[in-house]
């Protein structure tokens, strides 16, 4: 239990919640002491409005982003207060303002969060309408709160400049350990491979988010503040990416391998032990990020590696060299993979220890800035999205109409606090049906539970100091759980609100009743709007994500083939292609998960999409296997057969993309299946005959060349089969969903 509490308090979500809690509590305490509680509370609101836009970025982007967010949330609040006295002007203006604030989401993650803050500011502005100079003063206090939050955030940054990076690195190491553990699970004969792959994809989605955040901070700061610590963290980040790619290197056809080693299960079990030990070592490492100098893995995985070497030797001795040759090649490749992973883990250990005081980027890392998403906001982007083909446009229109309906319902029916209805709509309404439905349920559940718990406490505790402490704790916990568990977050936020009202007003029971009722109305409106106002069903968007995944795999394959043909240094274009394919397959998995949350009537293509998710991930695994091997070994020249088969795979992927785009396919460009099979046979014959008869090669070199031939051919066969299946199932998808 204690470890879980420490883990929670030592997380990025708790760190961010601490910043906004401090920025909110300080002005309330100071101005309450001076007898101006309302001013302090308004400044606290400004800090609360601004904090969502404090996302991972360079220091320059952080400062500019938070200042702009402070200005926007204060500005929209002022506009609402100034226009509110004029009903005929107010309603159309409110609609326009809501729509505009929603549409700025087209400019990316930070803009989306600023949009959210602006909508929250508009909603809560109806809690107390101000007139004249009072409206300007109120908005000024909100802006002051935003600047105060900026100051607190900067203080956290300068006191512990690498705290956030360390926490994200630790989280990334921990998730990578889980990923390796799942790779090990695949080697069990009774393993449910479908379930394991789905879990891997879910972890990959989380890893993609962590990697993107780390890129913004580490690479963005590389040129301006190339400190030793920043370079060390960058080394660890790059190594984590390589560990994940190496993990995919073990992606063999497990059914075939289990069949081959059916009578020798101990060999695979020994390898599985190595995989589990790799995962457990990384997991221990994630717990010791802050004091890694005292962490030493006493056996350095040596026992497991020695056991695997002995198992390979015993396997060869039992079967004889000729009969065991193919199996020994497979097992030797696995052993080399394990040794490579151990090497990567040691790099991370040294990076956090005193053994590595500095790290200079290699020449190949000088173009790291290319991995950052460009930060610019042209007006053209907004104009291009002003059509029903844009999901953001549809969501903005849907959200605007729903908030207006909520405002009218709250205004003309006997509701106590109309802004709670609006706040509920803004908080739970998402572009997708499934997430809105889930958040509606969690919001209602959390409000009911939080209201009951808080009411019980307020009934017993009347001391304002104790209630103030409870409210601060609940605010901290509510914000901390906002991303991880919205149900728990809603519970603590409701308790926080009740405690605040318990301090300010005597009749807290009435407050709870109206909050529950208002939350229920807001949740129902949001749910109905997402179902009936231009619903964004996922089966409409999924083909786009499938196309992007296939396209990313195709680009990655081309980069690998080019590198195999040309040799030399790995180009930046290859590494960009690798980054992109991980992101796109993660996006596809996220789309599939959203589809699973939708009504059964909208899941007609779910089984087909599931197959395409798994096939694209398997293709990525095969590509990573081939890529990792050719980078780690001195390979021979690419043969004509190799390039011919690569062309067949690329063509099948091109045809899949054409089908998804409803483009005409020229059928006479298909490769003959028998011809492809002959090319495989020719590759095998030429490679193994040449290697067996070449007397100039010593035993070690001959074995290395045979390993290369075995590895390359196995992966080409697998990739060819996967590309054919992707093409076939893509046709099935279009037949099921022709639109």
XYZ file of C-alpha atoms in Angstrom:
739
model
C 0.000 0.000 0.000
C 2.802 2.384 0.947
C 4.593 1.660 -2.347
C 1.420 2.501 -4.296
C 1.061 5.807 -2.447
C 4.702 6.673 -3.140
C 4.254 5.713 -6.798
C 1.160 7.932 -7.042
C 2.740 10.957 -5.357
C 5.835 10.512 -7.523
C 3.904 10.778 -10.797
C 3.548 13.518 -13.409
C -0.199 13.816 -12.768
C 0.383 14.490 -9.068
C 3.178 16.931 -9.928
C 0.878 18.908 -12.244
C -1.952 18.802 -9.707
C 0.430 20.147 -7.042
C 1.270 23.148 -9.221
C -2.340 24.186 -9.823
C -3.319 23.501 -6.195
C -0.545 25.746 -4.884
C -1.379 28.456 -7.444
C -5.040 28.286 -6.392
C -4.606 28.093 -2.627
C -2.049 30.927 -2.224
C -4.308 33.804 -3.427
C -7.301 32.462 -1.482
C -5.291 32.358 1.771
C -3.699 35.774 1.240
C -6.841 37.659 0.190
C -9.022 35.894 2.750
C -6.609 37.116 5.418
C -6.959 40.659 3.962
C -10.745 40.368 3.985
C -11.193 40.000 0.200
C -12.020 36.326 -0.244
C -13.836 36.853 -3.572
C -10.764 38.435 -5.186
C -8.578 35.538 -4.022
C -11.119 32.995 -5.251
C -11.302 34.691 -8.697
C -7.509 34.650 -9.025
C -7.602 30.961 -8.061
C -10.118 30.381 -10.862
C -7.712 32.028 -13.315
C -4.955 29.610 -12.253
C -7.365 26.679 -12.586
C -8.426 27.792 -16.085
C -4.841 28.139 -17.278
C -3.210 24.963 -15.985
C -4.557 22.498 -18.632
C -2.466 24.214 -21.321
C 0.750 23.546 -19.372
C 1.813 20.604 -21.529
C 5.340 19.241 -22.113
C 7.285 21.645 -24.321
C 10.344 23.856 -24.433
C 10.573 26.606 -21.817
C 9.916 29.264 -24.459
C 6.760 27.520 -25.701
C 5.597 26.978 -22.102
C 5.825 30.696 -21.268
C 4.191 31.875 -24.497
C 1.472 29.205 -24.298
C 0.472 30.002 -20.717
C 0.414 33.775 -21.338
C -1.827 33.311 -24.399
C -4.071 30.890 -22.456
C -4.371 33.415 -19.587
C -5.303 36.163 -22.023
C -7.933 34.015 -23.799
C -9.698 32.725 -20.651
C -9.817 36.253 -19.200
C -10.897 37.723 -22.552
C -13.846 35.386 -23.161
C -15.060 35.956 -19.608
C -14.981 39.727 -20.176
C -16.840 39.453 -23.492
C -19.639 37.365 -21.941
C -20.084 39.893 -19.125
C -20.113 42.869 -21.511
C -22.622 41.400 -23.983
C -24.924 39.632 -21.483
C -27.186 42.707 -20.806
C -28.250 42.773 -24.504
C -30.405 39.629 -25.105
C -30.868 40.039 -28.889
C -27.149 40.412 -29.369
C -26.119 38.007 -26.615
C -27.448 34.657 -27.931
C -25.968 34.836 -31.455
C -22.734 36.233 -29.999
C -22.566 33.424 -27.433
C -23.063 30.843 -30.182
C -20.298 32.404 -32.288
C -17.912 32.622 -29.305
C -18.526 28.994 -28.296
C -18.004 27.792 -31.871
C -14.812 29.814 -32.314
C -13.361 28.575 -29.022
C -14.144 24.995 -30.031
C -12.646 25.354 -33.506
C -9.208 26.446 -32.300
C -8.673 22.755 -31.518
C -7.573 22.360 -35.159
C -4.172 23.750 -34.123
C -3.094 20.752 -32.064
C -2.818 19.535 -28.483
C -2.091 22.826 -26.720
C -4.811 24.619 -28.712
C -7.285 21.859 -27.777
C -6.556 22.374 -24.091
C -6.774 26.172 -24.404
C -10.123 25.618 -26.135
C -11.268 23.487 -23.191
C -10.168 26.162 -20.697
C -11.936 28.913 -22.658
C -15.186 26.912 -22.693
C -14.894 26.296 -18.942
C -14.341 30.037 -18.433
C -17.444 30.865 -20.484
C -19.531 28.323 -18.567
C -18.490 29.528 -15.111
C -18.893 33.196 -16.083
C -22.656 32.711 -15.673
C -22.107 31.965 -11.974
C -21.847 35.703 -11.329
C -22.413 38.272 -14.088
C -20.538 41.565 -13.645
C -21.198 44.940 -15.220
C -19.114 47.976 -16.152
C -15.652 48.342 -14.661
C -16.387 45.488 -12.312
C -16.362 43.156 -15.352
C -12.918 44.444 -16.363
C -11.622 44.028 -12.814
C -12.985 40.479 -12.587
C -11.329 39.496 -15.888
C -8.128 41.155 -14.701
C -8.133 38.930 -11.628
C -8.579 35.868 -13.847
C -5.625 36.969 -15.983
C -3.605 37.510 -12.797
C -4.420 33.946 -11.743
C -3.111 32.655 -15.056
C 0.139 34.572 -14.634
C 0.399 33.338 -11.040
C 0.108 29.766 -12.300
C 2.856 30.516 -14.842
C 5.111 31.751 -12.024
C 4.434 28.638 -9.916
C 5.057 26.376 -12.934
C 8.342 28.149 -13.670
C 9.337 27.841 -10.004
C 8.796 24.073 -10.188
C 10.817 24.018 -13.408
C 13.836 25.881 -12.047
C 13.847 24.141 -8.643
C 13.732 20.676 -10.249
C 14.358 21.196 -13.972
C 14.502 17.476 -14.753
C 11.785 16.243 -12.400
C 9.162 15.908 -15.139
C 11.606 14.236 -17.529
C 12.727 11.766 -14.856
C 9.128 10.850 -14.036
C 8.235 10.331 -17.706
C 11.438 8.350 -18.327
C 10.624 6.134 -15.333
C 7.080 5.648 -16.638
C 8.421 4.867 -20.109
C 10.866 2.289 -18.695
C 8.063 0.702 -16.655
C 5.744 0.410 -19.669
C 8.592 -0.935 -21.823
C 9.152 -3.594 -19.143
C 5.464 -4.566 -19.406
C 5.868 -4.722 -23.172
C 8.852 -7.085 -22.837
C 6.935 -9.214 -20.326
C 4.148 -9.650 -22.874
C 6.725 -10.609 -25.516
C 7.845 -13.328 -23.127
C 4.259 -14.515 -22.636
C 4.032 -15.211 -26.376
C 6.491 -18.082 -25.994
C 4.094 -20.150 -23.875
C 2.503 -22.895 -26.026
C -0.916 -22.192 -24.501
C -0.623 -18.386 -24.880
C -3.651 -16.471 -26.156
C -1.724 -14.540 -28.794
C -4.672 -12.384 -29.845
C -5.186 -11.069 -26.304
C -1.462 -10.560 -25.762
C -1.091 -8.572 -28.989
C -4.069 -6.377 -28.039
C -2.424 -5.647 -24.677
C 0.836 -4.838 -26.453
C -0.946 -2.408 -28.742
C -2.583 -0.676 -25.769
C 0.819 -0.245 -24.128
C 2.212 1.016 -27.423
C -0.462 3.746 -27.485
C 0.678 4.915 -24.025
C 4.334 4.691 -25.025
C 3.663 6.789 -28.122
C 2.266 9.574 -25.923
C 5.243 9.423 -23.545
C 7.725 9.393 -26.429
C 6.059 12.402 -28.062
C 6.135 14.372 -24.797
C 9.800 13.504 -24.241
C 10.674 14.565 -27.783
C 9.164 17.993 -27.167
C 11.108 18.527 -23.962
C 14.423 16.797 -24.674
C 14.920 17.529 -28.361
C 13.363 20.979 -28.107
C 15.783 21.890 -25.318
C 18.779 20.265 -26.987
C 20.005 23.297 -28.909
C 19.268 25.913 -26.268
C 20.320 24.105 -23.104
C 22.564 21.214 -24.040
C 23.473 20.359 -20.445
C 25.064 17.079 -19.460
C 21.847 15.974 -17.734
C 19.724 16.812 -20.777
C 22.065 14.790 -22.995
C 21.958 11.843 -20.606
C 18.173 11.878 -20.621
C 18.193 12.071 -24.405
C 20.473 9.044 -24.533
C 18.087 7.100 -22.290
C 15.128 8.125 -24.448
C 16.835 7.024 -27.667
C 17.854 3.742 -26.004
C 14.254 3.098 -24.900
C 13.121 3.495 -28.504
C 15.779 0.998 -29.584
C 14.731 -1.464 -26.856
C 11.146 -1.346 -28.085
C 12.263 -1.915 -31.666
C 14.531 -4.737 -30.529
C 11.567 -6.256 -28.670
C 9.728 -6.497 -31.962
C 12.784 -8.332 -33.300
C 11.585 -11.480 -31.510
C 8.446 -11.510 -33.652
C 8.786 -14.883 -35.282
C 5.959 -17.104 -36.436
C 5.351 -18.612 -33.003
C 3.107 -21.406 -34.271
C 5.852 -22.592 -36.605
C 8.526 -22.327 -33.910
C 6.457 -24.264 -31.340
C 5.859 -26.923 -33.948
C 9.585 -27.126 -34.691
C 10.604 -27.356 -31.029
C 7.611 -29.440 -29.983
C 9.846 -32.240 -28.694
C 12.287 -29.797 -27.076
C 10.108 -27.399 -25.031
C 12.893 -26.710 -22.527
C 14.768 -24.684 -25.145
C 11.901 -22.230 -25.606
C 11.211 -22.167 -21.879
C 14.831 -21.175 -21.281
C 14.510 -18.354 -23.788
C 11.251 -17.265 -22.139
C 13.104 -17.018 -18.808
C 15.577 -14.662 -20.460
C 12.693 -12.521 -21.787
C 11.112 -12.357 -18.317
C 14.435 -11.452 -16.710
C 14.909 -8.606 -19.203
C 11.472 -7.278 -18.254
C 12.035 -7.597 -14.490
C 15.426 -5.862 -14.749
C 13.833 -2.906 -16.551
C 11.037 -2.807 -13.988
C 13.572 -2.610 -11.144
C 15.404 0.059 -13.094
C 12.245 2.189 -13.378
C 11.937 2.194 -9.585
C 15.507 3.392 -9.154
C 15.678 6.203 -11.696
C 16.389 8.825 -9.024
C 19.137 6.852 -7.252
C 20.354 4.508 -9.946
C 24.007 4.802 -8.798
C 23.232 2.434 -5.903
C 21.391 -0.082 -8.094
C 23.461 -3.009 -9.308
C 22.069 -6.101 -10.972
C 24.473 -8.606 -9.456
C 24.287 -11.296 -12.127
C 23.862 -8.886 -15.086
C 21.515 -11.452 -16.630
C 24.577 -13.649 -17.092
C 22.947 -16.735 -15.563
C 19.999 -16.588 -17.950
C 22.198 -15.989 -21.011
C 24.512 -18.851 -20.011
C 21.509 -21.134 -19.548
C 20.263 -20.272 -23.045
C 23.701 -20.922 -24.577
C 23.845 -24.287 -22.833
C 20.304 -25.139 -24.038
C 21.324 -24.398 -27.639
C 24.438 -26.557 -27.237
C 22.390 -29.387 -25.707
C 19.782 -29.132 -28.517
C 22.488 -29.399 -31.187
C 24.171 -32.292 -29.392
C 20.891 -34.203 -29.066
C 19.802 -33.873 -32.712
C 23.166 -33.729 -34.432
C 24.615 -30.786 -36.344
C 22.828 -31.362 -39.642
C 19.360 -32.056 -38.202
C 19.646 -29.173 -35.721
C 21.160 -26.630 -38.136
C 17.987 -24.632 -38.847
C 16.858 -24.676 -35.214
C 20.297 -23.621 -33.991
C 20.225 -20.655 -36.370
C 16.864 -19.532 -34.953
C 18.006 -19.967 -31.358
C 21.320 -18.232 -31.984
C 19.444 -15.231 -33.393
C 17.333 -15.164 -30.228
C 20.478 -15.310 -28.097
C 22.001 -12.384 -29.991
C 18.787 -10.430 -29.500
C 18.920 -11.053 -25.758
C 22.565 -9.949 -25.584
C 21.693 -6.784 -27.514
C 18.900 -5.991 -25.068
C 21.243 -6.525 -22.128
C 23.635 -4.061 -23.764
C 20.862 -1.484 -24.145
C 19.803 -1.896 -20.519
C 23.407 -1.393 -19.381
C 23.514 1.877 -21.340
C 20.519 3.134 -19.333
C 22.105 1.966 -16.075
C 25.353 3.790 -16.844
C 23.517 6.922 -18.005
C 21.903 7.326 -14.588
C 25.008 6.402 -12.637
C 28.265 8.186 -12.003
C 29.867 5.961 -14.622
C 28.703 8.295 -17.385
C 29.310 11.970 -16.645
C 28.681 13.284 -20.140
C 27.237 12.237 -23.416
C 27.938 13.790 -26.774
C 25.448 13.346 -29.536
C 26.659 11.396 -32.496
C 26.550 12.987 -35.921
C 23.412 11.039 -36.779
C 21.571 12.769 -33.909
C 22.229 16.322 -35.122
C 18.974 16.347 -37.065
C 16.797 15.405 -34.089
C 14.777 18.602 -34.458
C 13.131 16.993 -37.507
C 11.328 14.645 -35.118
C 9.413 17.549 -33.538
C 5.969 18.544 -34.736
C 6.201 22.080 -36.227
C 4.585 24.846 -34.143
C 2.759 27.294 -36.391
C -0.844 28.438 -36.613
C -1.836 29.659 -40.088
C -5.355 30.999 -40.617
C -5.601 28.671 -43.617
C -5.784 25.638 -41.297
C -8.894 27.037 -39.598
C -10.567 27.926 -42.909
C -9.857 24.477 -44.400
C -11.666 22.834 -41.468
C -14.857 24.873 -41.888
C -16.764 22.031 -43.551
C -18.719 18.943 -42.505
C -15.863 16.758 -43.728
C -13.893 17.945 -40.671
C -14.583 16.013 -37.467
C -13.516 19.051 -35.420
C -16.049 21.242 -37.267
C -18.856 18.745 -36.569
C -17.853 18.445 -32.921
C -17.626 22.234 -32.525
C -21.085 22.687 -34.009
C -22.481 19.872 -31.873
C -20.895 21.258 -28.709
C -22.072 24.818 -29.428
C -25.698 23.754 -29.972
C -25.676 21.526 -26.869
C -24.309 24.288 -24.630
C -26.877 26.753 -25.981
C -29.681 24.247 -25.308
C -28.263 23.651 -21.812
C -28.156 27.389 -21.183
C -31.742 27.896 -22.337
C -32.979 24.917 -20.277
C -31.184 26.194 -17.179
C -32.334 29.755 -17.769
C -36.029 29.180 -18.280
C -36.569 26.175 -16.008
C -36.163 26.353 -12.196
C -32.519 25.270 -12.011
C -30.385 26.904 -9.350
C -27.031 27.012 -11.146
C -27.148 26.994 -14.946
C -23.350 27.047 -15.128
C -23.162 23.545 -13.600
C -25.163 22.225 -16.552
C -22.825 23.961 -18.990
C -19.746 22.836 -17.071
C -20.898 19.219 -17.188
C -21.455 19.419 -20.961
C -18.002 20.904 -21.586
C -16.206 18.429 -19.315
C -17.767 15.179 -20.517
C -18.593 15.879 -24.170
C -16.000 14.407 -26.544
C -15.957 13.949 -30.335
C -16.540 10.197 -29.959
C -19.731 8.542 -28.748
C -18.027 5.931 -26.582
C -15.883 8.296 -24.538
C -18.794 10.712 -23.985
C -20.992 7.836 -22.805
C -18.281 6.597 -20.434
C -17.584 10.057 -19.022
C -21.347 10.698 -18.583
C -21.645 7.577 -16.465
C -18.478 8.365 -14.501
C -19.576 11.964 -13.943
C -22.975 10.955 -12.529
C -21.492 8.158 -10.420
C -18.718 10.402 -9.087
C -21.166 13.231 -8.315
C -23.501 10.907 -6.392
C -20.707 9.203 -4.458
C -18.798 12.430 -3.790
C -21.980 14.199 -2.679
C -22.877 11.440 -0.208
C -19.360 11.213 1.239
C -18.966 14.977 1.532
C -22.422 15.376 3.064
C -21.545 12.773 5.684
C -18.329 14.609 6.560
C -19.944 18.081 6.607
C -22.712 16.753 8.861
C -20.123 15.738 11.427
C -17.361 18.331 10.916
C -18.328 22.011 11.264
C -14.842 23.456 11.723
C -13.983 25.701 8.756
C -10.253 25.109 9.061
C -10.673 21.332 8.840
C -13.102 21.689 5.923
C -10.602 23.956 4.169
C -7.886 21.319 4.566
C -10.260 18.649 3.239
C -11.161 20.830 0.261
C -7.474 21.367 -0.635
C -6.775 17.617 -0.397
C -9.826 16.812 -2.546
C -8.828 19.417 -5.130
C -5.336 17.944 -5.323
C -6.627 14.378 -5.678
C -9.425 15.335 -8.079
C -7.000 16.981 -10.491
C -4.431 14.175 -10.071
C -6.936 11.522 -11.176
C -8.441 13.600 -14.011
C -6.562 11.681 -16.725
C -6.072 8.309 -15.047
C -9.561 7.686 -13.633
C -12.346 10.193 -14.298
C -14.778 8.431 -11.959
C -12.456 8.962 -8.974
C -11.666 12.481 -10.199
C -15.370 13.413 -10.348
C -15.843 12.022 -6.833
C -13.093 14.181 -5.317
C -14.056 17.288 -7.304
C -17.646 16.989 -6.052
C -16.375 16.635 -2.478
C -14.199 19.715 -2.999
C -17.205 21.752 -4.220
C -19.372 20.603 -1.301
C -16.650 21.451 1.240
C -16.279 24.935 -0.266
C -20.046 25.489 -0.061
C -20.015 23.987 3.424
C -17.704 26.838 4.408
C -19.582 29.589 2.514
C -23.291 28.692 2.865
C -25.295 27.053 5.653
C -27.679 24.881 3.563
C -25.226 22.465 1.963
C -27.884 19.754 1.406
C -29.635 21.933 -1.147
C -26.293 22.535 -2.870
C -25.722 18.779 -3.227
C -29.226 18.192 -4.582
C -28.921 20.860 -7.253
C -25.398 19.789 -8.231
C -26.565 16.199 -8.775
C -29.603 17.364 -10.774
C -27.584 19.806 -12.903
C -24.898 17.195 -13.596
C -27.563 14.699 -14.617
C -29.175 17.171 -17.067
C -25.788 18.128 -18.562
C -24.771 14.482 -18.973
C -28.056 13.560 -20.672
C -27.809 16.503 -23.089
C -24.207 15.615 -23.984
C -25.056 11.956 -24.505
C -28.095 12.709 -26.717
C -26.176 15.292 -28.758
C -23.374 12.840 -29.523
C -25.914 10.274 -30.672
C -28.160 12.477 -32.815
C -26.247 15.625 -33.867
C -23.892 14.588 -36.689
C -22.556 11.604 -34.711
C -18.912 10.735 -35.314
C -19.198 6.957 -35.491
C -15.784 5.356 -35.507
C -16.461 3.036 -38.464
C -16.361 6.201 -40.611
C -12.881 7.180 -39.410
C -11.313 3.732 -39.014
C -10.551 3.213 -42.754
C -8.488 6.428 -42.643
C -6.421 5.072 -39.735
C -6.044 1.712 -41.513
C -4.821 3.476 -44.642
C -2.355 5.574 -42.629
C -1.026 2.444 -40.885
C -0.530 0.569 -44.154
C 1.090 3.630 -45.717
C 3.435 4.015 -42.726
C 4.410 0.327 -42.889
C 5.052 0.687 -46.626
C 7.314 3.715 -46.081
C 9.188 1.907 -43.306
C 9.708 -1.129 -45.579
C 11.076 1.071 -48.356
C 13.556 2.677 -45.970
C 14.705 -0.739 -44.731
C 15.100 -2.073 -48.289
C 17.062 1.030 -49.326
C 19.369 0.650 -46.345
C 19.904 -3.073 -47.090
C 20.846 -2.196 -50.682
C 23.043 0.838 -49.935
C 24.487 -0.014 -46.471
C 26.330 2.807 -44.643
C 24.842 5.020 -41.906
C 21.158 4.798 -40.989
C 19.556 7.921 -42.522
C 17.267 10.308 -40.661
C 14.465 9.442 -43.098
C 14.569 5.842 -41.821
C 14.229 6.943 -38.203
C 11.380 9.317 -39.081
C 9.608 6.444 -40.854
C 10.065 4.265 -37.764
C 8.620 6.972 -35.499
C 5.664 7.483 -37.823
C 4.738 3.800 -38.105
C 4.619 3.396 -34.307
C 2.369 6.456 -34.042
C 0.005 5.426 -36.844
C -0.466 1.873 -35.566
C -1.093 3.321 -32.105
C -3.731 5.633 -33.630
C -5.342 2.642 -35.351
C -5.501 0.750 -32.058
C -7.065 3.775 -30.330
C -9.670 4.002 -33.095
C -10.460 0.300 -32.663
C -10.870 0.764 -28.901
C -13.294 3.643 -29.483
C -15.305 1.486 -31.882
C -15.639 -1.188 -29.186
C -17.388 1.382 -26.941
C -20.051 2.218 -29.526
C -23.493 0.600 -29.982
C -23.478 -2.913 -31.460
C -25.311 -1.622 -34.527
C -22.265 0.532 -35.341
C -19.758 -2.325 -34.940
C -20.453 -4.212 -38.148
C -16.835 -3.986 -39.277
C -15.329 -4.598 -35.816
C -14.011 -8.169 -36.484
C -12.435 -7.092 -39.788
C -10.859 -4.004 -38.236
C -9.497 -6.159 -35.418
C -7.806 -8.425 -37.974
C -6.268 -5.435 -39.750
C -4.997 -4.003 -36.454
C -3.260 -7.293 -35.630
C -1.931 -7.753 -39.186
C -0.474 -4.240 -39.328
C 1.159 -4.749 -35.939
C 2.535 -8.117 -37.063
C 3.896 -6.538 -40.237
C 5.601 -3.859 -38.136
C 7.102 -6.636 -36.007
C 8.470 -8.397 -39.082
C 9.874 -5.126 -40.423
C 11.521 -4.326 -37.094
C 13.028 -7.835 -37.025
C 14.575 -7.418 -40.459
C 15.673 -3.858 -39.747
C 17.312 -4.665 -36.430
C 19.176 -7.613 -37.892
C 20.650 -5.780 -40.879
C 21.721 -2.865 -38.654
C 23.468 -5.134 -36.161
C 25.308 -7.307 -38.712
C 27.626 -6.960 -41.668
C 25.207 -8.092 -44.361
C 25.853 -9.249 -47.916
C 24.666 -7.422 -51.025
C 20.922 -7.498 -51.672
C 20.058 -10.070 -54.346
C 17.682 -9.627 -57.264
C 15.304 -12.080 -55.603
C 15.290 -9.958 -52.428
C 14.363 -6.805 -54.349
C 11.770 -8.682 -56.414
C 9.996 -9.943 -53.288
C 10.165 -6.489 -51.674
C 8.407 -5.108 -54.773
C 5.631 -7.699 -54.455
C 5.072 -6.772 -50.808
C 5.058 -3.039 -51.604
C 2.643 -3.605 -54.467
C 0.188 -5.502 -52.255
C 0.333 -2.664 -49.743
C -0.159 -0.095 -52.540
C -3.214 -2.009 -53.751
C -4.629 -2.085 -50.221
C -4.268 1.694 -50.006
C -5.906 2.120 -53.432
C -8.886 0.014 -52.330
C -9.341 2.124 -49.200
C -9.174 5.286 -51.316
C -11.671 3.872 -53.867
C -9.062 4.152 -56.614
C -8.931 1.930 -59.683
C -6.408 -0.915 -59.536
C -4.657 -2.039 -62.705
C -4.898 -5.798 -62.229
C -2.133 -6.749 -64.654
C 0.438 -5.275 -62.262
C -0.121 -8.126 -59.787
C 2.810 -10.477 -59.344
C 2.303 -14.143 -60.073
C 2.109 -16.184 -56.841
C 4.056 -19.080 -58.288
C 6.755 -16.713 -59.501
C 7.135 -15.278 -56.002
C 7.416 -18.794 -54.566
C 10.116 -19.596 -57.114
C 12.002 -16.472 -56.084
C 11.977 -17.653 -52.462
C 13.246 -21.070 -53.496
C 15.931 -19.469 -55.631
C 17.066 -17.302 -52.710
C 17.325 -20.309 -50.434
C 19.134 -22.453 -53.007
C 21.672 -19.805 -54.011
C 22.443 -18.662 -50.482
C 22.825 -22.030 -48.803
C 24.614 -23.680 -51.769
C 27.073 -20.798 -52.046
C 27.764 -20.747 -48.335
C 28.166 -24.531 -48.077
C 30.657 -24.720 -50.964
C 32.681 -21.558 -50.255
C 35.963 -22.958 -48.939
C 37.394 -19.487 -48.223
C 34.936 -18.923 -45.396
C 35.932 -19.996 -41.905
C 33.381 -21.735 -39.678
C 32.356 -18.604 -37.749
C 31.887 -16.475 -40.889
C 29.947 -19.242 -42.641
C 27.621 -19.556 -39.642
C 27.057 -15.789 -39.567
C 26.221 -15.715 -43.292
C 23.837 -18.638 -42.916
C 22.136 -16.861 -40.023
C 21.661 -13.836 -42.242
C 20.206 -15.918 -45.078
C 17.903 -17.762 -42.670
C 16.750 -14.550 -40.972
C 16.156 -12.536 -44.140
C 14.301 -15.325 -45.929
C 12.095 -16.127 -42.922
C 11.095 -12.482 -42.517
C 10.458 -12.020 -46.248
C 8.172 -15.057 -46.323
C 6.281 -13.785 -43.292
C 5.996 -10.210 -44.623
C 4.801 -11.492 -47.998
C 2.061 -13.554 -46.341
C 1.027 -10.651 -44.117
C 0.828 -8.215 -47.060
C -1.381 -10.679 -48.959
C -3.685 -11.056 -45.954
C -3.887 -7.277 -45.515
C -4.917 -6.924 -49.158
C -7.550 -9.663 -48.878
C -9.081 -8.324 -45.646
C -9.007 -4.747 -46.950
C -11.211 -5.957 -49.818
C -13.541 -7.566 -47.264
C -13.691 -4.288 -45.338
C -14.690 -2.289 -48.407
C -17.266 -4.914 -49.332
C -18.793 -4.633 -45.853
C -18.506 -0.855 -45.683
C -18.483 0.461 -49.286
C -18.960 4.102 -48.227
